[in-house]
mmCIF file of C-alpha atoms and ligand atoms in Angstrom:
data_model
loop_
_atom_site.group_PDB
_atom_site.id
_atom_site.type_symbol
_atom_site.label_atom_id
_atom_site.label_comp_id
_atom_site.label_asym_id
_atom_site.label_seq_id
_atom_site.Cartn_x
_atom_site.Cartn_y
_atom_site.Cartn_z
ATOM 1 C CA UNK A 969 0.000 0.000 0.000
ATOM 2 C CA UNK A 970 1.304 3.440 -0.909
ATOM 3 C CA UNK A 971 1.897 6.000 1.825
ATOM 4 C CA UNK A 972 -0.673 8.391 0.415
ATOM 5 C CA UNK A 973 -3.352 5.708 0.454
ATOM 6 C CA UNK A 974 -2.546 4.430 3.903
ATOM 7 C CA UNK A 975 -3.352 7.794 5.425
ATOM 8 C CA UNK A 976 -6.869 7.516 4.010
ATOM 9 C CA UNK A 977 -7.557 3.877 4.703
ATOM 10 C CA UNK A 978 -5.941 3.432 8.114
ATOM 11 C CA UNK A 979 -8.469 2.689 10.835
ATOM 12 C CA UNK A 980 -7.077 3.042 14.342
ATOM 13 C CA UNK A 981 -8.428 0.955 17.214
ATOM 14 C CA UNK A 982 -9.214 4.191 19.026
ATOM 15 C CA UNK A 983 -8.974 7.832 17.953
ATOM 16 C CA UNK A 984 -8.832 10.007 21.052
ATOM 17 C CA UNK A 985 -7.829 13.044 19.022
ATOM 18 C CA UNK A 986 -11.061 12.921 17.026
ATOM 19 C CA UNK A 987 -13.075 13.032 20.234
ATOM 20 C CA UNK A 988 -10.974 15.768 21.795
ATOM 21 C CA UNK A 989 -11.422 18.016 18.761
ATOM 22 C CA UNK A 990 -15.219 17.944 19.144
ATOM 23 C CA UNK A 991 -15.038 19.376 22.695
ATOM 24 C CA UNK A 992 -11.756 21.244 22.559
ATOM 25 C CA UNK A 993 -13.009 24.663 23.701
ATOM 26 C CA UNK A 994 -14.986 23.294 26.627
ATOM 27 C CA UNK A 995 -12.067 21.168 27.780
ATOM 28 C CA UNK A 996 -9.684 24.101 27.685
ATOM 29 C CA UNK A 997 -12.130 26.307 29.593
ATOM 30 C CA UNK A 998 -12.527 23.635 32.271
ATOM 31 C CA UNK A 999 -8.781 23.137 32.606
ATOM 32 C CA UNK A 1000 -8.211 26.894 32.740
ATOM 33 C CA UNK A 1001 -10.731 27.105 35.571
ATOM 34 C CA UNK A 1002 -8.642 24.658 37.602
ATOM 35 C CA UNK A 1003 -5.348 26.285 36.686
ATOM 36 C CA UNK A 1004 -6.628 29.716 37.699
ATOM 37 C CA UNK A 1005 -7.853 28.298 41.007
ATOM 38 C CA UNK A 1006 -4.516 26.521 41.643
ATOM 39 C CA UNK A 1007 -6.545 23.916 43.540
ATOM 40 C CA UNK A 1008 -5.147 20.690 42.114
ATOM 41 C CA UNK A 1009 -5.966 17.861 44.497
ATOM 42 C CA UNK A 1010 -9.558 16.872 45.404
ATOM 43 C CA UNK A 1011 -11.612 20.016 46.055
ATOM 44 C CA UNK A 1012 -14.802 21.292 44.401
ATOM 45 C CA UNK A 1013 -14.186 19.865 40.899
ATOM 46 C CA UNK A 1014 -13.624 16.378 42.302
ATOM 47 C CA UNK A 1015 -16.628 16.676 44.613
ATOM 48 C CA UNK A 1016 -18.838 17.770 41.724
ATOM 49 C CA UNK A 1017 -17.615 14.878 39.584
ATOM 50 C CA UNK A 1018 -18.261 12.484 42.455
ATOM 51 C CA UNK A 1019 -21.873 13.649 42.712
ATOM 52 C CA UNK A 1020 -22.377 13.528 38.953
ATOM 53 C CA UNK A 1021 -20.820 10.098 38.358
ATOM 54 C CA UNK A 1022 -22.581 8.633 41.417
ATOM 55 C CA UNK A 1023 -25.931 9.889 40.091
ATOM 56 C CA UNK A 1024 -25.093 8.628 36.602
ATOM 57 C CA UNK A 1025 -24.317 5.214 38.098
ATOM 58 C CA UNK A 1026 -27.527 5.189 40.203
ATOM 59 C CA UNK A 1027 -25.483 5.347 43.413
ATOM 60 C CA UNK A 1028 -25.691 7.576 46.468
ATOM 61 C CA UNK A 1029 -21.934 7.982 46.834
ATOM 62 C CA UNK A 1030 -18.906 8.340 44.578
ATOM 63 C CA UNK A 1031 -15.328 8.599 45.785
ATOM 64 C CA UNK A 1032 -12.839 9.793 43.170
ATOM 65 C CA UNK A 1033 -9.580 7.880 43.194
ATOM 66 C CA UNK A 1034 -6.296 7.767 41.301
ATOM 67 C CA UNK A 1035 -7.125 4.913 38.891
ATOM 68 C CA UNK A 1036 -9.430 1.978 38.288
ATOM 69 C CA UNK A 1037 -6.761 -0.204 39.839
ATOM 70 C CA UNK A 1038 -6.760 1.917 42.981
ATOM 71 C CA UNK A 1039 -10.561 1.830 43.025
ATOM 72 C CA UNK A 1040 -10.343 -1.968 43.242
ATOM 73 C CA UNK A 1041 -7.534 -1.852 45.803
ATOM 74 C CA UNK A 1042 -9.261 0.617 48.090
ATOM 75 C CA UNK A 1043 -12.598 -1.224 47.739
ATOM 76 C CA UNK A 1044 -10.915 -4.447 48.853
ATOM 77 C CA UNK A 1045 -9.246 -2.552 51.720
ATOM 78 C CA UNK A 1046 -12.612 -1.098 52.704
ATOM 79 C CA UNK A 1047 -14.145 -4.565 53.086
ATOM 80 C CA UNK A 1048 -11.126 -5.397 55.245
ATOM 81 C CA UNK A 1049 -9.737 -8.149 53.046
ATOM 82 C CA UNK A 1050 -7.179 -9.995 55.145
ATOM 83 C CA UNK A 1051 -4.238 -12.188 54.126
ATOM 84 C CA UNK A 1052 -5.577 -15.638 53.276
ATOM 85 C CA UNK A 1053 -9.061 -14.389 52.481
ATOM 86 C CA UNK A 1054 -10.447 -15.673 49.210
ATOM 87 C CA UNK A 1055 -12.128 -13.650 46.494
ATOM 88 C CA UNK A 1056 -14.005 -15.406 43.715
ATOM 89 C CA UNK A 1057 -13.389 -13.787 40.357
ATOM 90 C CA UNK A 1058 -12.843 -14.403 36.658
ATOM 91 C CA UNK A 1059 -9.515 -15.431 35.137
ATOM 92 C CA UNK A 1060 -10.409 -13.612 31.912
ATOM 93 C CA UNK A 1061 -9.910 -9.961 32.799
ATOM 94 C CA UNK A 1062 -7.385 -7.171 32.987
ATOM 95 C CA UNK A 1063 -4.633 -7.887 35.487
ATOM 96 C CA UNK A 1064 -5.759 -5.301 38.060
ATOM 97 C CA UNK A 1065 -8.734 -7.420 39.150
ATOM 98 C CA UNK A 1066 -6.576 -10.263 40.443
ATOM 99 C CA UNK A 1067 -3.533 -8.077 41.115
ATOM 100 C CA UNK A 1068 -5.307 -6.039 43.789
ATOM 101 C CA UNK A 1069 -6.517 -9.174 45.567
ATOM 102 C CA UNK A 1070 -2.921 -10.458 45.664
ATOM 103 C CA UNK A 1071 -1.485 -7.140 46.860
ATOM 104 C CA UNK A 1072 -3.561 -7.421 50.035
ATOM 105 C CA UNK A 1073 -2.469 -11.020 50.606
ATOM 106 C CA UNK A 1074 -5.796 -12.348 49.409
ATOM 107 C CA UNK A 1075 -6.238 -15.323 47.169
ATOM 108 C CA UNK A 1076 -8.028 -15.216 43.832
ATOM 109 C CA UNK A 1077 -10.279 -18.217 43.384
ATOM 110 C CA UNK A 1078 -11.103 -18.301 39.713
ATOM 111 C CA UNK A 1079 -14.365 -19.410 38.153
ATOM 112 C CA UNK A 1080 -14.479 -19.881 34.394
ATOM 113 C CA UNK A 1081 -16.398 -17.572 32.089
ATOM 114 C CA UNK A 1082 -19.545 -18.104 30.108
ATOM 115 C CA UNK A 1083 -18.043 -18.642 26.630
ATOM 116 C CA UNK A 1084 -20.703 -16.439 25.026
ATOM 117 C CA UNK A 1085 -20.569 -13.320 27.214
ATOM 118 C CA UNK A 1086 -16.956 -13.735 28.435
ATOM 119 C CA UNK A 1087 -18.175 -12.848 31.927
ATOM 120 C CA UNK A 1088 -17.927 -15.075 35.007
ATOM 121 C CA UNK A 1089 -20.368 -17.983 34.801
ATOM 122 C CA UNK A 1090 -22.537 -17.823 37.927
ATOM 123 C CA UNK A 1091 -23.142 -21.584 37.666
ATOM 124 C CA UNK A 1092 -19.554 -22.191 38.769
ATOM 125 C CA UNK A 1093 -19.475 -19.851 41.755
ATOM 126 C CA UNK A 1094 -21.122 -21.909 44.472
ATOM 127 C CA UNK A 1095 -18.656 -24.796 44.128
ATOM 128 C CA UNK A 1096 -15.777 -22.347 44.589
ATOM 129 C CA UNK A 1097 -16.985 -21.049 47.961
ATOM 130 C CA UNK A 1098 -14.981 -22.109 51.043
ATOM 131 C CA UNK A 1099 -15.022 -20.951 54.678
ATOM 132 C CA UNK A 1100 -12.352 -18.389 53.681
ATOM 133 C CA UNK A 1101 -14.388 -16.786 50.908
ATOM 134 C CA UNK A 1102 -14.970 -13.124 51.627
ATOM 135 C CA UNK A 1103 -16.205 -11.648 48.375
ATOM 136 C CA UNK A 1104 -17.213 -12.169 44.781
ATOM 137 C CA UNK A 1105 -15.645 -9.829 42.216
ATOM 138 C CA UNK A 1106 -17.438 -10.053 38.862
ATOM 139 C CA UNK A 1107 -16.052 -8.061 35.938
ATOM 140 C CA UNK A 1108 -18.365 -6.493 33.360
ATOM 141 C CA UNK A 1109 -16.132 -7.198 30.406
ATOM 142 C CA UNK A 1110 -16.193 -5.193 27.170
ATOM 143 C CA UNK A 1111 -19.131 -3.099 28.396
ATOM 144 C CA UNK A 1112 -21.706 -5.828 29.041
ATOM 145 C CA UNK A 1113 -22.648 -6.649 32.598
ATOM 146 C CA UNK A 1114 -22.147 -10.020 34.228
ATOM 147 C CA UNK A 1115 -25.287 -12.006 35.078
ATOM 148 C CA UNK A 1116 -25.831 -10.247 38.409
ATOM 149 C CA UNK A 1117 -29.097 -11.789 39.715
ATOM 150 C CA UNK A 1118 -27.650 -15.245 40.408
ATOM 151 C CA UNK A 1119 -24.405 -13.694 41.672
ATOM 152 C CA UNK A 1120 -26.264 -11.534 44.209
ATOM 153 C CA UNK A 1121 -28.477 -14.440 45.222
ATOM 154 C CA UNK A 1122 -25.458 -16.659 45.948
ATOM 155 C CA UNK A 1123 -23.721 -13.797 47.779
ATOM 156 C CA UNK A 1124 -26.757 -13.219 50.006
ATOM 157 C CA UNK A 1125 -27.106 -16.890 50.817
ATOM 158 C CA UNK A 1126 -23.433 -17.210 51.788
ATOM 159 C CA UNK A 1127 -23.079 -13.772 53.345
ATOM 160 C CA UNK A 1128 -20.469 -12.612 50.837
ATOM 161 C CA UNK A 1129 -19.677 -9.105 49.672
ATOM 162 C CA UNK A 1130 -19.931 -8.301 45.962
ATOM 163 C CA UNK A 1131 -17.546 -5.794 44.387
ATOM 164 C CA UNK A 1132 -18.231 -5.009 40.732
ATOM 165 C CA UNK A 1133 -15.266 -4.349 38.478
ATOM 166 C CA UNK A 1134 -17.111 -1.887 36.256
ATOM 167 C CA UNK A 1135 -13.961 -0.383 34.740
ATOM 168 C CA UNK A 1136 -15.233 -1.158 31.231
ATOM 169 C CA UNK A 1137 -18.908 -0.647 31.957
ATOM 170 C CA UNK A 1138 -19.835 2.843 33.172
ATOM 171 C CA UNK A 1139 -23.519 3.339 32.353
ATOM 172 C CA UNK A 1140 -24.061 -0.271 31.286
ATOM 173 C CA UNK A 1141 -27.306 -1.732 32.596
ATOM 174 C CA UNK A 1142 -28.540 -5.044 33.915
ATOM 175 C CA UNK A 1143 -32.338 -5.180 34.034
ATOM 176 C CA UNK A 1144 -32.448 -1.419 34.508
ATOM 177 C CA UNK A 1145 -29.716 -1.269 37.144
ATOM 178 C CA UNK A 1146 -26.475 0.492 36.331
ATOM 179 C CA UNK A 1147 -22.998 -0.984 36.568
ATOM 180 C CA UNK A 1148 -21.585 -0.485 40.038
ATOM 181 C CA UNK A 1149 -24.945 -0.082 41.765
ATOM 182 C CA UNK A 1150 -25.826 -3.738 42.359
ATOM 183 C CA UNK A 1151 -22.979 -5.017 44.521
ATOM 184 C CA UNK A 1152 -21.872 -3.339 47.752
ATOM 185 C CA UNK A 1153 -19.154 -1.463 45.836
ATOM 186 C CA UNK A 1154 -18.513 -0.650 42.188
ATOM 187 C CA UNK A 1155 -15.154 0.281 40.692
ATOM 188 C CA UNK A 1156 -14.838 2.570 37.682
ATOM 189 C CA UNK A 1157 -11.793 3.513 35.603
ATOM 190 C CA UNK A 1158 -11.204 6.753 33.737
ATOM 191 C CA UNK A 1159 -8.195 5.395 31.843
ATOM 192 C CA UNK A 1160 -8.202 7.175 28.452
ATOM 193 C CA UNK A 1161 -9.423 4.117 26.521
ATOM 194 C CA UNK A 1162 -12.499 3.593 28.697
ATOM 195 C CA UNK A 1163 -15.881 4.995 27.615
ATOM 196 C CA UNK A 1164 -15.351 7.916 30.006
ATOM 197 C CA UNK A 1165 -11.628 8.565 29.720
ATOM 198 C CA UNK A 1166 -9.619 11.329 31.329
ATOM 199 C CA UNK A 1167 -6.371 12.944 30.285
ATOM 200 C CA UNK A 1168 -4.406 10.549 32.450
ATOM 201 C CA UNK A 1169 -5.211 8.079 35.189
ATOM 202 C CA UNK A 1170 -8.318 8.260 37.320
ATOM 203 C CA UNK A 1171 -11.077 6.131 38.793
ATOM 204 C CA UNK A 1172 -13.998 6.091 41.182
ATOM 205 C CA UNK A 1173 -15.599 3.851 43.756
ATOM 206 C CA UNK A 1174 -19.391 4.052 43.756
ATOM 207 C CA UNK A 1175 -21.686 2.647 46.405
ATOM 208 C CA UNK A 1176 -25.067 2.955 48.078
ATOM 209 C CA UNK A 1177 -23.588 2.082 51.483
ATOM 210 C CA UNK A 1178 -22.844 5.170 53.583
ATOM 211 C CA UNK A 1179 -20.418 3.389 55.922
ATOM 212 C CA UNK A 1180 -18.406 1.873 53.071
ATOM 213 C CA UNK A 1181 -18.339 5.233 51.271
ATOM 214 C CA UNK A 1182 -16.951 6.854 54.363
ATOM 215 C CA UNK A 1183 -14.301 4.168 54.775
ATOM 216 C CA UNK A 1184 -13.183 4.439 51.141
ATOM 217 C CA UNK A 1185 -12.929 8.200 51.571
ATOM 218 C CA UNK A 1186 -10.834 7.751 54.690
ATOM 219 C CA UNK A 1187 -8.534 5.190 53.085
ATOM 220 C CA UNK A 1188 -8.072 7.397 50.014
ATOM 221 C CA UNK A 1189 -6.261 10.008 52.122
ATOM 222 C CA UNK A 1190 -3.904 7.853 54.219
ATOM 223 C CA UNK A 1191 -6.698 7.080 56.664
ATOM 224 C CA UNK A 1192 -6.319 10.510 58.215
ATOM 225 C CA UNK A 1193 -9.196 12.211 60.039
ATOM 226 C CA UNK A 1194 -8.527 14.921 60.979
ATOM 227 C CA UNK A 1195 -5.343 15.693 59.084
ATOM 228 C CA UNK A 1196 -2.257 14.007 60.592
ATOM 229 C CA UNK A 1197 -4.373 11.800 62.838
ATOM 230 C CA UNK A 1198 -4.461 8.399 61.182
ATOM 231 C CA UNK A 1199 -7.344 6.101 62.002
ATOM 232 C CA UNK A 1200 -6.418 3.529 59.358
ATOM 233 C CA UNK A 1201 -3.425 2.734 57.163
ATOM 234 C CA UNK A 1202 -4.640 3.952 53.806
ATOM 235 C CA UNK A 1203 -2.790 5.376 50.847
ATOM 236 C CA UNK A 1204 -2.653 8.290 48.481
ATOM 237 C CA UNK A 1205 -5.469 7.276 46.184
ATOM 238 C CA UNK A 1206 -6.638 10.813 45.417
ATOM 239 C CA UNK A 1207 -8.080 12.055 42.144
ATOM 240 C CA UNK A 1208 -6.786 15.386 40.922
ATOM 241 C CA UNK A 1209 -8.873 18.384 39.960
ATOM 242 C CA UNK A 1210 -7.633 18.648 36.362
ATOM 243 C CA UNK A 1211 -8.821 15.124 35.663
ATOM 244 C CA UNK A 1212 -12.145 15.825 37.352
ATOM 245 C CA UNK A 1213 -12.653 19.001 35.304
ATOM 246 C CA UNK A 1214 -11.974 17.147 32.040
ATOM 247 C CA UNK A 1215 -14.183 14.239 33.069
ATOM 248 C CA UNK A 1216 -17.063 16.557 34.001
ATOM 249 C CA UNK A 1217 -17.041 17.966 30.482
ATOM 250 C CA UNK A 1218 -16.900 14.498 28.957
ATOM 251 C CA UNK A 1219 -19.616 13.033 31.195
ATOM 252 C CA UNK A 1220 -22.182 15.273 29.473
ATOM 253 C CA UNK A 1221 -21.393 13.549 26.188
ATOM 254 C CA UNK A 1222 -21.074 10.014 27.502
ATOM 255 C CA UNK A 1223 -24.613 8.867 26.656
ATOM 256 C CA UNK A 1224 -24.193 10.117 23.102
ATOM 257 C CA UNK A 1225 -20.831 8.384 22.760
ATOM 258 C CA UNK A 1226 -22.110 5.115 24.178
ATOM 259 C CA UNK A 1227 -25.078 5.312 21.786
ATOM 260 C CA UNK A 1228 -22.642 5.861 18.909
ATOM 261 C CA UNK A 1229 -20.725 2.747 19.981
ATOM 262 C CA UNK A 1230 -24.023 0.805 19.979
ATOM 263 C CA UNK A 1231 -24.807 2.142 16.519
ATOM 264 C CA UNK A 1232 -21.367 1.084 15.315
ATOM 265 C CA UNK A 1233 -21.873 -2.364 16.819
ATOM 266 C CA UNK A 1234 -25.220 -2.717 15.028
ATOM 267 C CA UNK A 1235 -23.618 -1.506 11.806
ATOM 268 C CA UNK A 1236 -20.883 -4.146 12.111
ATOM 269 C CA UNK A 1237 -23.480 -6.874 12.622
ATOM 270 C CA UNK A 1238 -25.268 -5.789 9.487
ATOM 271 C CA UNK A 1239 -22.091 -5.418 7.423
ATOM 272 C CA UNK A 1240 -20.723 -8.806 8.512
ATOM 273 C CA UNK A 1241 -24.058 -10.441 7.699
ATOM 274 C CA UNK A 1242 -24.190 -8.795 4.273
ATOM 275 C CA UNK A 1243 -20.608 -9.832 3.529
ATOM 276 C CA UNK A 1244 -21.338 -13.385 4.696
ATOM 277 C CA UNK A 1245 -18.282 -13.364 6.977
ATOM 278 C CA UNK A 1246 -18.192 -16.328 9.331
ATOM 279 C CA UNK A 1247 -16.443 -14.611 12.188
ATOM 280 C CA UNK A 1248 -17.791 -14.829 15.748
ATOM 281 C CA UNK A 1249 -19.608 -11.660 16.823
ATOM 282 C CA UNK A 1250 -20.241 -10.326 20.339
ATOM 283 C CA UNK A 1251 -23.146 -11.996 22.090
ATOM 284 C CA UNK A 1252 -25.721 -9.638 23.527
ATOM 285 C CA UNK A 1253 -27.228 -11.379 26.551
ATOM 286 C CA UNK A 1254 -30.245 -9.069 26.482
ATOM 287 C CA UNK A 1255 -29.763 -7.777 30.037
ATOM 288 C CA UNK A 1256 -30.089 -4.204 28.853
ATOM 289 C CA UNK A 1257 -27.658 -1.520 27.827
ATOM 290 C CA UNK A 1258 -24.321 -2.805 26.485
ATOM 291 C CA UNK A 1259 -21.883 0.096 26.152
ATOM 292 C CA UNK A 1260 -19.423 -1.663 23.821
ATOM 293 C CA UNK A 1261 -16.201 -0.528 25.412
ATOM 294 C CA UNK A 1262 -14.842 -3.114 23.006
ATOM 295 C CA UNK A 1263 -16.326 -4.910 20.000
ATOM 296 C CA UNK A 1264 -14.704 -8.311 20.196
ATOM 297 C CA UNK A 1265 -14.840 -10.791 17.349
ATOM 298 C CA UNK A 1266 -13.745 -14.383 17.455
ATOM 299 C CA UNK A 1267 -11.823 -16.582 15.051
ATOM 300 C CA UNK A 1268 -9.857 -19.814 15.321
ATOM 301 C CA UNK A 1269 -7.327 -18.102 13.063
ATOM 302 C CA UNK A 1270 -7.135 -15.056 15.302
ATOM 303 C CA UNK A 1271 -3.371 -14.516 15.154
ATOM 304 C CA UNK A 1272 -3.250 -14.749 11.354
ATOM 305 C CA UNK A 1273 -6.253 -12.419 11.118
ATOM 306 C CA UNK A 1274 -4.564 -9.939 13.423
ATOM 307 C CA UNK A 1275 -1.394 -9.986 11.321
ATOM 308 C CA UNK A 1276 -3.446 -9.527 8.166
ATOM 309 C CA UNK A 1277 -5.351 -6.556 9.582
ATOM 310 C CA UNK A 1278 -2.137 -4.987 10.812
ATOM 311 C CA UNK A 1279 -0.806 -5.085 7.262
ATOM 312 C CA UNK A 1280 -4.003 -3.291 6.178
ATOM 313 C CA UNK A 1281 -3.353 -0.684 8.882
ATOM 314 C CA UNK A 1282 -6.445 -1.632 10.837
ATOM 315 C CA UNK A 1283 -5.977 -1.391 14.565
ATOM 316 C CA UNK A 1284 -6.815 -4.417 16.685
ATOM 317 C CA UNK A 1285 -5.919 -5.654 20.149
ATOM 318 C CA UNK A 1286 -6.188 -8.876 22.105
ATOM 319 C CA UNK A 1287 -8.007 -8.422 25.428
ATOM 320 C CA UNK A 1288 -6.489 -10.565 26.945
ATOM 321 C CA UNK A 1289 -3.898 -13.021 25.635
ATOM 322 C CA UNK A 1290 -3.050 -14.758 28.932
ATOM 323 C CA UNK A 1291 -5.755 -15.621 31.465
ATOM 324 C CA UNK A 1292 -4.915 -14.766 35.071
ATOM 325 C CA UNK A 1293 -4.479 -18.379 36.215
ATOM 326 C CA UNK A 1294 -1.662 -18.765 33.665
ATOM 327 C CA UNK A 1295 0.232 -15.613 34.635
ATOM 328 C CA UNK A 1296 3.766 -16.143 35.873
ATOM 329 C CA UNK A 1297 3.190 -14.035 38.985
ATOM 330 C CA UNK A 1298 0.296 -16.264 40.037
ATOM 331 C CA UNK A 1299 2.096 -19.629 39.891
ATOM 332 C CA UNK A 1300 1.666 -19.666 43.670
ATOM 333 C CA UNK A 1301 -2.078 -20.079 43.175
ATOM 334 C CA UNK A 1302 -1.218 -23.510 41.714
ATOM 335 C CA UNK A 1303 -3.573 -23.446 38.769
ATOM 336 C CA UNK A 1304 -2.580 -25.006 35.460
ATOM 337 C CA UNK A 1305 -3.414 -24.854 31.769
ATOM 338 C CA UNK A 1306 -6.708 -26.621 31.185
ATOM 339 C CA UNK A 1307 -8.308 -25.496 34.454
ATOM 340 C CA UNK A 1308 -10.500 -22.868 32.757
ATOM 341 C CA UNK A 1309 -11.082 -23.987 29.176
ATOM 342 C CA UNK A 1310 -13.551 -21.251 28.197
ATOM 343 C CA UNK A 1311 -11.151 -18.518 29.329
ATOM 344 C CA UNK A 1312 -8.198 -20.194 27.663
ATOM 345 C CA UNK A 1313 -10.065 -20.558 24.363
ATOM 346 C CA UNK A 1314 -11.203 -16.933 24.499
ATOM 347 C CA UNK A 1315 -7.631 -15.795 25.121
ATOM 348 C CA UNK A 1316 -6.577 -17.599 21.938
ATOM 349 C CA UNK A 1317 -9.477 -16.627 19.685
ATOM 350 C CA UNK A 1318 -10.766 -13.138 20.499
ATOM 351 C CA UNK A 1319 -9.830 -9.887 18.823
ATOM 352 C CA UNK A 1320 -11.071 -6.351 19.452
ATOM 353 C CA UNK A 1321 -11.723 -4.245 16.360
ATOM 354 C CA UNK A 1322 -12.374 -0.474 16.275
ATOM 355 C CA UNK A 1323 -15.785 0.580 17.653
ATOM 356 C CA UNK A 1324 -15.041 4.050 19.072
ATOM 357 C CA UNK A 1325 -17.838 6.644 18.727
ATOM 358 C CA UNK A 1326 -16.235 8.754 15.990
ATOM 359 C CA UNK A 1327 -15.630 5.729 13.743
ATOM 360 C CA UNK A 1328 -17.333 6.331 10.401
ATOM 361 C CA UNK A 1329 -19.434 3.880 8.420
ATOM 362 C CA UNK A 1330 -16.852 4.088 5.665
ATOM 363 C CA UNK A 1331 -14.148 3.014 8.095
ATOM 364 C CA UNK A 1332 -16.351 0.197 9.375
ATOM 365 C CA UNK A 1333 -16.834 -0.896 5.782
ATOM 366 C CA UNK A 1334 -13.046 -1.056 5.354
ATOM 367 C CA UNK A 1335 -12.676 -3.187 8.471
ATOM 368 C CA UNK A 1336 -15.351 -5.642 7.374
ATOM 369 C CA UNK A 1337 -13.989 -5.740 3.831
ATOM 370 C CA UNK A 1338 -10.505 -6.564 5.118
ATOM 371 C CA UNK A 1339 -11.835 -9.339 7.348
ATOM 372 C CA UNK A 1340 -13.893 -10.709 4.449
ATOM 373 C CA UNK A 1341 -10.784 -10.695 2.237
ATOM 374 C CA UNK A 1342 -8.875 -12.549 4.912
ATOM 375 C CA UNK A 1343 -11.649 -15.119 5.033
ATOM 376 C CA UNK A 1344 -11.441 -15.618 1.290
ATOM 377 C CA UNK A 1345 -7.647 -15.683 1.113
ATOM 378 C CA UNK A 1346 -6.682 -18.126 3.820
HETATM 379 C C1 LIG B 2876 -8.978 -0.704 32.914
HETATM 380 C C2 LIG B 2876 -9.357 -1.792 33.847
HETATM 381 C C3 LIG B 2876 -8.960 -1.787 35.202
HETATM 382 C C4 LIG B 2876 -7.965 -0.829 35.760
HETATM 383 O O1 LIG B 2876 -8.190 0.498 35.526
HETATM 384 P P1 LIG B 2876 -6.951 1.522 35.456
HETATM 385 O O2 LIG B 2876 -7.634 2.839 35.512
HETATM 386 O O3 LIG B 2876 -6.237 1.285 34.183
HETATM 387 O O4 LIG B 2876 -6.092 1.292 36.642
HETATM 388 C C5 LIG B 2876 -9.444 -2.781 36.015
HETATM 389 N N1 LIG B 2876 -10.249 -3.751 35.556
HETATM 390 C C6 LIG B 2876 -10.636 -3.797 34.278
HETATM 391 C C7 LIG B 2876 -11.551 -4.875 33.834
HETATM 392 C C8 LIG B 2876 -10.182 -2.833 33.368
HETATM 393 O O5 LIG B 2876 -10.559 -2.911 32.093
#
């Protein structure tokens, strides 16, 4: 492909610049407001964002934190996870989910995913419960919520806490309930590639539990109350005002962007059907709003397809190539290949293709065309 053509046909996995340009003036005004105030850590911008994101997530409380990872860490600290405590979660997720459990000395007890939704299969949870189980940590992967009714029912019966990893699912719904509002705590990420992405790291813990909200808030600032009097050993998990100001601007557009992702997903389904491409498409479980943080296709020839699309300058990514039970750092958990076949197969066969809101139909056509060509060629 010639250089001049590649500039026209290239389809990135995500185009943050395109989004920024649509709200440039507002973003600059918001950042200027913070810069003029010289109030950089927590403060009124963060408090306003906390109220707005909590309301958006159908929660009474929001506590802004430094990242989605820190949201998970501080949530697990808030439920007083102790060394040796077990947390039931999915092996098919971003590292932070299991990483935070391990950092507190907890043990991840993995339950395989439903091969259609890629989310934890509730049918496997009960058998994984032991006297040391403290919590269940479902992940709403790719923007579709886990099957929460059976998870909450099991949790209630066994007196377990549920923490939702909603890093990829802000605004997603399960039977009318928003991500983060069903379990005792919900963890959001504002990493730039998430549906609501900041200009750096950021996250939030949302909850309807006043006591847990207060504890997360305490832990976020080194457990100090008042200043220099430390009730708990917390950390610096604070969100800064510049991020909050940017995120407050973006939050107003989030519904429109998530709707655009849904439109793009529907467009892909139609284009793939018309082209007769036999690639696996995302399964919509019908729980309600899927926010398509990723549009993940599936092919037994995934690696060859990925290489082919790279040559066509179409951005793709594998989320995630190595399930958590097969990570080197978790050898101590003593799992082995074959323990979670649905997760292992997904790690080998799935591929995210561009679905970001500003993606045009022409670009989507190029993606589908390239995948159809691959199907014909190999
Ligand atoms: C992004 C993500 C996180 C971590 O969020 P950061 O803001 O990057 O720390 C945790 N869990 C899942 C499922 C994620 O996708």
